[in-house]
XYZ file of C-alpha atoms in Angstrom:
536
model
C 70.840 73.647 57.043
C 70.611 77.401 57.653
C 74.098 77.819 56.164
C 73.196 75.579 53.208
C 70.012 77.563 52.520
C 71.779 80.920 52.798
C 74.853 80.040 50.723
C 73.526 77.594 48.120
C 69.878 78.637 47.791
C 70.450 82.402 48.332
C 67.749 82.590 51.028
C 67.887 85.286 53.734
C 68.310 84.435 57.414
C 64.733 85.296 58.466
C 63.116 83.379 55.586
C 65.552 80.479 55.977
C 64.904 80.274 59.714
C 61.147 80.282 59.149
C 61.509 77.496 56.560
C 63.401 75.412 59.106
C 60.814 76.252 61.793
C 58.022 75.021 59.516
C 59.990 71.934 58.463
C 60.660 71.104 62.089
C 56.972 71.682 62.881
C 55.923 69.304 60.089
C 58.475 66.761 61.296
C 57.056 66.914 64.804
C 53.393 66.961 63.776
C 53.839 63.872 61.605
C 54.155 61.558 64.654
C 50.435 62.104 65.394
C 49.608 60.509 62.034
C 52.248 57.852 62.643
C 50.800 57.058 66.068
C 47.299 56.790 64.580
C 48.439 54.404 61.829
C 50.498 52.410 64.308
C 47.735 51.972 66.874
C 44.942 51.463 64.327
C 46.305 49.564 61.339
C 50.013 48.909 60.903
C 51.457 48.156 64.329
C 54.634 49.745 65.682
C 57.124 47.466 63.943
C 55.788 48.062 60.433
C 55.298 51.789 61.078
C 58.948 52.158 62.126
C 60.050 50.165 59.084
C 58.091 52.314 56.635
C 59.268 55.466 58.409
C 62.869 54.358 57.960
C 62.343 53.854 54.234
C 60.748 57.299 53.786
C 63.601 58.890 55.736
C 66.074 57.117 53.465
C 64.334 58.445 50.356
C 64.220 61.982 51.788
C 67.903 62.093 52.695
C 68.742 60.648 49.267
C 66.820 63.429 47.472
C 68.448 66.044 49.699
C 71.830 64.612 48.723
C 70.826 64.859 45.037
C 70.452 68.645 45.414
C 74.213 68.743 45.953
C 75.020 66.386 43.074
C 72.812 67.773 40.286
C 73.574 71.449 39.485
C 70.153 72.000 37.923
C 68.447 71.356 41.265
C 69.648 74.606 42.878
C 70.468 78.195 41.821
C 73.771 78.951 40.057
C 76.643 80.631 41.879
C 76.455 84.386 42.359
C 77.925 86.675 39.711
C 81.054 88.075 41.344
C 81.303 91.020 38.923
C 77.760 92.347 39.310
C 77.309 90.987 42.856
C 73.926 89.534 41.890
C 72.482 86.207 42.963
C 69.547 84.395 41.353
C 66.960 82.955 43.765
C 65.848 79.337 43.345
C 63.228 78.641 40.681
C 59.844 77.224 41.640
C 60.836 73.714 40.557
C 64.165 73.870 42.404
C 62.484 75.041 45.585
C 59.730 72.416 45.186
C 62.290 69.608 44.885
C 64.012 70.750 48.081
C 60.689 70.959 49.940
C 59.700 67.501 48.650
C 62.900 66.077 50.158
C 62.019 67.796 53.455
C 58.487 66.338 53.299
C 59.764 62.771 52.837
C 62.107 63.196 55.814
C 59.177 64.509 57.877
C 56.992 61.545 56.867
C 59.793 59.201 57.868
C 60.113 60.894 61.226
C 56.354 60.521 61.660
C 56.770 56.768 61.469
C 59.954 56.384 63.511
C 59.695 58.920 66.322
C 56.376 58.076 68.032
C 56.808 54.329 67.701
C 60.485 53.753 68.488
C 60.140 55.064 72.053
C 56.911 53.142 72.702
C 58.248 50.053 70.895
C 61.391 50.099 73.023
C 59.454 50.584 76.259
C 57.217 47.697 75.192
C 60.248 45.378 75.161
C 60.808 46.202 78.861
C 57.299 46.815 80.152
C 56.057 43.267 79.502
C 54.393 42.654 82.868
C 52.172 45.349 84.355
C 52.560 43.935 87.880
C 56.337 43.901 87.912
C 57.422 46.187 90.831
C 60.717 46.948 89.076
C 58.999 48.358 85.989
C 58.938 51.914 87.310
C 62.712 52.086 87.783
C 63.378 50.081 84.605
C 61.253 52.443 82.528
C 62.857 55.518 84.097
C 66.255 54.076 83.234
C 65.108 53.173 79.715
C 63.838 56.678 78.939
C 67.135 58.133 80.108
C 69.258 55.724 78.095
C 66.985 56.124 75.062
C 67.847 59.824 75.085
C 71.504 59.067 75.766
C 71.628 56.747 72.736
C 69.923 59.375 70.603
C 72.297 61.976 71.984
C 75.278 59.859 70.931
C 73.956 59.792 67.369
C 73.422 63.549 67.397
C 76.928 64.073 68.779
C 78.269 62.178 65.781
C 76.160 64.434 63.555
C 77.286 67.704 65.167
C 80.952 66.722 65.186
C 81.877 64.160 62.544
C 79.160 64.847 59.966
C 79.347 68.643 60.330
C 83.134 68.503 60.108
C 82.830 66.534 56.865
C 80.300 69.035 55.510
C 82.545 71.928 56.492
C 85.742 70.502 55.011
C 84.708 67.988 52.325
C 81.688 69.900 51.031
C 77.988 69.243 50.823
C 78.261 66.378 48.350
C 80.156 64.165 50.770
C 78.559 65.757 53.848
C 74.990 64.981 52.740
C 76.028 61.570 51.412
C 77.100 60.352 54.864
C 73.565 60.582 56.372
C 72.252 58.620 53.379
C 74.653 55.789 54.218
C 73.729 55.933 57.910
C 69.999 55.882 57.123
C 70.465 52.909 54.795
C 72.309 50.956 57.513
C 69.637 51.922 60.046
C 66.801 50.576 57.888
C 68.631 47.354 57.036
C 69.638 46.606 60.641
C 66.109 47.257 61.903
C 64.583 44.666 59.576
C 67.416 42.185 60.144
C 66.691 42.227 63.901
C 62.953 41.610 63.354
C 62.917 38.197 65.030
C 64.303 39.628 68.291
C 61.415 42.018 68.984
C 58.332 41.621 71.150
C 55.391 42.566 68.915
C 51.771 43.159 69.901
C 48.635 42.968 67.801
C 46.983 46.134 66.542
C 44.107 47.119 68.796
C 41.130 49.386 68.163
C 42.052 52.951 67.216
C 42.286 55.100 70.315
C 41.555 58.186 68.194
C 38.262 56.724 66.976
C 37.505 55.832 70.570
C 37.966 59.463 71.634
C 35.517 60.657 68.994
C 32.980 58.040 70.065
C 33.135 59.152 73.695
C 32.628 62.804 72.757
C 29.719 61.981 70.410
C 27.925 59.701 72.897
C 28.479 62.086 75.815
C 26.930 64.860 73.707
C 23.971 62.643 72.804
C 23.428 61.925 76.514
C 24.023 65.519 77.605
C 20.553 65.780 79.152
C 21.291 63.004 81.654
C 21.743 64.544 85.096
C 25.006 63.456 86.688
C 24.994 64.051 90.420
C 27.908 64.229 92.880
C 27.544 60.490 93.494
C 26.542 57.981 90.858
C 26.986 54.726 92.753
C 23.574 53.531 91.566
C 24.367 54.008 87.919
C 24.901 51.087 85.602
C 28.051 51.423 83.537
C 29.258 49.561 80.505
C 32.808 48.280 80.540
C 34.961 45.852 78.656
C 34.448 42.144 78.943
C 35.650 40.615 82.230
C 36.109 44.112 83.697
C 34.446 45.690 86.744
C 35.603 49.269 86.301
C 33.579 52.375 87.157
C 34.405 55.902 85.991
C 36.331 58.364 88.148
C 34.807 61.596 89.460
C 37.002 63.869 87.352
C 35.455 65.378 84.208
C 32.174 63.819 85.254
C 30.282 65.033 82.173
C 32.165 62.461 80.058
C 30.756 59.668 82.262
C 27.452 60.113 80.408
C 29.013 58.224 77.497
C 29.224 54.933 79.433
C 25.906 55.032 81.349
C 23.600 52.164 80.390
C 20.131 53.580 79.727
C 18.625 50.674 77.832
C 19.599 47.001 78.326
C 19.015 46.556 74.593
C 22.220 48.524 74.001
C 24.147 45.489 75.274
C 24.930 42.243 73.491
C 24.246 38.913 75.249
C 27.835 38.837 76.585
C 27.433 42.290 78.159
C 29.407 44.408 75.695
C 28.118 47.479 73.848
C 26.273 46.610 70.657
C 26.966 50.008 69.069
C 30.033 52.015 70.227
C 28.448 55.190 68.783
C 25.539 54.769 71.209
C 27.273 53.389 74.294
C 30.962 53.513 75.238
C 32.908 51.637 77.888
C 34.331 53.014 81.121
C 37.824 52.328 79.807
C 37.214 54.471 76.716
C 36.009 57.341 78.887
C 38.993 57.085 81.236
C 41.442 57.045 78.332
C 40.049 60.336 77.023
C 40.053 61.797 80.542
C 43.689 60.897 81.033
C 44.633 62.671 77.780
C 42.642 65.802 78.667
C 44.242 65.915 82.128
C 47.825 65.961 80.830
C 47.230 68.652 78.187
C 47.706 71.679 80.516
C 51.104 70.363 81.689
C 51.915 69.530 78.063
C 51.191 73.126 77.072
C 53.432 74.410 79.874
C 56.341 72.503 78.329
C 56.033 74.305 74.985
C 58.146 77.261 76.098
C 61.247 75.132 76.598
C 60.827 73.707 73.093
C 60.494 77.245 71.714
C 63.790 78.172 73.373
C 65.569 75.047 72.133
C 64.297 75.611 68.575
C 66.284 78.864 68.293
C 69.178 76.912 66.812
C 69.802 79.023 63.710
C 70.805 82.223 65.503
C 73.614 80.747 67.656
C 75.099 79.228 64.491
C 75.160 82.667 62.867
C 76.628 84.135 66.066
C 79.363 81.493 66.145
C 80.251 82.149 62.494
C 81.137 85.764 63.412
C 83.303 84.824 66.428
C 86.751 83.310 66.942
C 86.161 79.541 66.863
C 89.768 78.398 67.220
C 90.870 75.897 69.832
C 94.611 76.032 69.312
C 95.155 75.323 65.619
C 91.742 73.683 65.203
C 88.738 75.755 64.118
C 85.414 74.440 65.394
C 82.700 74.515 62.678
C 79.949 76.993 63.546
C 77.287 74.288 63.208
C 79.106 71.971 65.641
C 78.399 74.002 68.775
C 75.100 72.160 69.481
C 77.526 69.353 70.368
C 77.700 70.899 73.837
C 73.926 70.660 74.250
C 73.809 66.987 73.381
C 77.009 66.173 75.288
C 75.586 67.781 78.429
C 72.358 65.809 78.021
C 74.202 62.512 77.553
C 76.639 63.110 80.416
C 73.835 64.066 82.792
C 71.810 60.946 81.903
C 74.802 58.719 82.679
C 75.601 60.541 85.919
C 71.960 60.605 87.038
C 71.250 56.951 86.274
C 74.545 55.363 87.304
C 75.899 57.598 90.069
C 73.486 60.163 91.515
C 70.426 57.930 92.013
C 72.392 54.879 93.329
C 74.506 57.077 95.637
C 71.543 58.926 97.108
C 69.590 55.680 97.503
C 72.516 54.168 99.396
C 72.962 57.292 101.511
C 69.264 57.524 102.444
C 68.843 53.786 102.919
C 65.873 53.658 100.537
C 65.181 54.023 96.840
C 65.557 57.660 95.834
C 63.354 59.018 93.065
C 62.818 62.533 91.732
C 59.215 63.037 90.634
C 58.622 63.653 86.945
C 56.808 66.951 87.531
C 59.674 68.233 89.667
C 62.169 67.295 86.954
C 60.049 69.049 84.343
C 59.926 72.184 86.507
C 63.682 72.180 87.042
C 64.150 71.919 83.278
C 61.940 74.968 82.680
C 63.903 77.009 85.225
C 67.214 76.068 83.592
C 65.789 76.890 80.146
C 64.835 80.372 81.389
C 68.358 80.952 82.727
C 69.783 79.791 79.362
C 67.818 82.483 77.507
C 68.998 85.165 79.927
C 72.622 84.140 79.351
C 72.019 84.055 75.575
C 70.812 87.652 75.656
C 73.765 88.823 77.767
C 76.385 87.087 75.571
C 74.878 88.436 72.340
C 74.808 91.968 73.813
C 78.524 91.670 74.630
C 79.327 90.233 71.173
C 77.467 93.003 69.357
C 79.131 95.759 71.390
C 82.549 94.332 70.568
C 81.657 94.182 66.881
C 80.664 97.860 66.946
C 83.837 98.821 68.857
C 85.920 97.061 66.193
C 84.098 98.888 63.384
C 82.343 95.779 62.050
C 78.790 97.132 62.148
C 78.388 96.899 58.383
C 80.620 93.889 57.778
C 79.350 90.727 59.520
C 81.716 88.573 57.440
C 84.698 89.630 59.556
C 85.360 87.823 62.826
C 84.902 89.619 66.130
C 87.816 89.352 68.564
C 85.749 87.307 70.987
C 85.948 83.579 71.576
C 82.942 81.563 70.432
C 83.403 79.549 73.619
C 81.244 82.242 75.255
C 78.323 80.433 73.602
C 79.097 77.151 75.358
C 77.297 77.907 78.684
C 73.954 78.560 76.996
C 74.302 75.382 74.918
C 75.099 73.357 78.041
C 72.147 74.816 79.917
C 69.797 73.945 77.061
C 71.120 70.380 77.202
C 70.596 70.196 80.957
C 67.081 71.638 80.557
C 66.240 68.937 78.014
C 67.730 66.249 80.249
C 65.331 67.260 83.008
C 62.218 68.425 81.183
C 62.136 66.433 77.929
C 62.928 63.073 79.530
C 60.573 63.894 82.398
C 57.769 64.742 79.982
C 58.092 61.503 78.025
C 58.133 59.448 81.216
C 55.163 61.438 82.546
C 53.020 60.843 79.441
C 53.930 57.168 79.195
C 53.257 56.529 82.893
C 50.061 58.572 83.216
C 48.293 57.472 80.037
C 46.887 53.933 79.650
C 49.110 51.329 78.011
C 46.765 51.247 75.009
C 47.842 54.850 74.340
C 51.611 54.317 74.507
C 52.212 55.478 70.919
C 50.092 58.549 71.592
C 52.057 59.162 74.788
C 55.328 58.920 72.890
C 54.104 61.394 70.250
C 52.854 64.055 72.690
C 56.292 65.552 73.304
C 57.017 65.568 69.573
C 53.711 67.263 68.845
C 54.630 69.789 71.519
C 57.848 70.480 69.636
C 55.831 70.932 66.442
C 53.478 73.411 68.084
C 56.513 75.132 69.616
C 58.102 75.468 66.167
C 54.948 77.105 64.810
C 54.787 79.421 67.824
C 58.494 80.203 67.426
C 57.913 81.053 63.772
C 55.009 83.310 64.757
C 57.038 85.010 67.485
C 59.950 85.535 65.107
C 57.716 87.014 62.410
C 55.939 89.244 64.927
C 59.212 90.552 66.365
C 60.610 91.114 62.883
C 57.535 93.058 61.733
C 57.052 95.070 64.930
C 60.698 96.147 65.128
C 61.215 96.897 61.439
C 62.293 100.484 60.858
C 62.002 102.717 57.809
C 65.304 101.291 56.539
C 63.676 97.865 56.316
C 65.741 96.307 59.118
C 64.608 95.277 62.573
C 65.917 93.156 65.418
C 66.131 90.079 63.167
C 68.411 91.436 60.460
C 70.482 89.360 58.018
C 73.433 91.471 59.176
C 73.706 90.177 62.718
C 75.760 93.195 63.825
C 73.046 95.629 62.762
C 70.284 93.458 64.242
C 69.356 93.156 67.904
C 69.262 89.444 68.523
C 69.927 90.157 72.208
C 66.580 91.911 72.575
C 64.864 89.005 70.847
C 66.439 86.687 73.413
C 65.185 88.929 76.221
C 61.633 88.604 74.878
C 61.948 84.804 75.040
C 63.477 85.011 78.539
C 60.535 87.070 79.830
C 58.053 84.668 78.234
C 59.913 81.739 79.845
C 59.764 83.423 83.243
C 56.000 83.916 82.975
C 55.612 80.308 81.843
C 57.131 79.081 85.130
C 54.113 80.366 87.066
C 51.776 78.763 84.534
C 53.541 75.412 84.959
C 53.284 75.584 88.760
C 49.547 76.264 88.483
C 49.032 73.371 86.035
C 51.107 71.011 88.174
C 49.104 71.914 91.293
C 45.793 71.483 89.466
C 46.842 68.073 88.112
C 47.517 66.669 91.549
C 49.666 63.625 92.340
C 50.895 61.278 89.628
C 49.867 57.638 89.531
C 53.158 56.402 90.980
C 53.420 59.094 93.661
C 50.336 58.252 95.686
C 47.113 56.270 95.587
C 44.063 58.381 94.963
C 41.845 58.412 98.037
C 38.716 60.094 96.761
C 35.953 58.110 95.082
C 36.145 54.967 92.960
C 39.082 54.707 90.622
C 39.409 53.026 87.308
C 39.497 49.316 87.883
C 37.625 49.418 91.225
C 34.655 47.105 91.575
C 31.048 48.115 92.070
C 27.932 45.904 92.306
C 26.409 47.856 89.446
C 29.433 47.236 87.241
C 28.517 43.554 87.090
C 26.186 44.552 84.267
C 29.291 44.965 82.138
C 29.937 41.239 82.102
């Protein structure tokens, strides 16, 4: 897309990169809306179906920009060396296509992961669920990685050699087949009814807790009467005790004859309170994972780097946009090795089931991501020095005598970082949050990517403005040889290093995960108390 924007829409690298940052942010924020609609009104199946249709329309409109000449600027005038920027209507049409694709992603992304896990996680008491879900999350990413590999190799090759008309037409065909096959397989799916909106529930807990803020909550509240769902005997946990005020029964008139709350804006249940607590608890670790997403989102610059380097493998020239293939290939290969060889082999060797904790996997991913940024900075420094030695400082169109394969290690490390951290995060959210919040859990990582894209855009703009000289160029210059992309990478590497300490602190503060140990202190959600009988 960065090459398409630069060549066909005459947009500079900094502006084009920021457009893609914002588009990616919108695409990753949309799942929050999709999760809300799924959990509150539509259900996961219908939300995925509508998302597929919106994605199809978006890719179709994007394809039209290649087919209809009036939808993008004319070719540059070779005599005067002038290029006309896109008109307002041309730019608006392109952005509208992006918006439809983002809306489609908002329906598909948060629900497909949760919908797939729902097919496996049918029985909460099944002891094999933990391993089955871990395997599912890995293979879900491996399947997605296979699709992306096709995109970065086959589709990019078509775009590079057959042009944008055919290259953008292929995704339209794929999206059409995807939508049709999803609806055709409708009868095979396990579907659940739409429950009460978890987002509305969160607001109710906050409102009621604020109303009851004057209630004194002591270190022990065993004599309190709590409201809970029908046929439940749960009492609230000791964490975030101020929220427990939302489920304390002050007046028996607040209950219906069957023991449930008559007005959820006056009295909430223990389960509602615990759901909000579980979300608040995971947010610090969620925020620690943003840095890896910021690093991964720097996809435009390596493409520009590759376009200035020797990309030949024998007689075959690798398209500059195909190098992310190594990221996805590494991710897919690691998932297969981890699930089918490493875990079974270590379990057999140790004589017991071997499992790497999700927080440990997330931490390993952050370390690898930091190393990837360091290598990116070093490689770009070497590439730039060679360009200057060869007298190419003012001519980035000429190829530096340096193999683009030097970029492969950083791509592979980013893939390995995602294999550890991204998969670990999704499993962590799904396992730690209640089952009623599975769509929300699936959207948390995507929202993190959206926030990371906005932060990346802000960092890029800040670096560009702070480093801009009197000549109007800074580190992020359209002429990559005159810019200092290596220093920009070093900034990200230092930020990643500092983020490691933040993650360790958040992980320590969170404590053990649900599946790692049984909490020993105080009553837990689902434990019975004589006072909780009032909930019946």
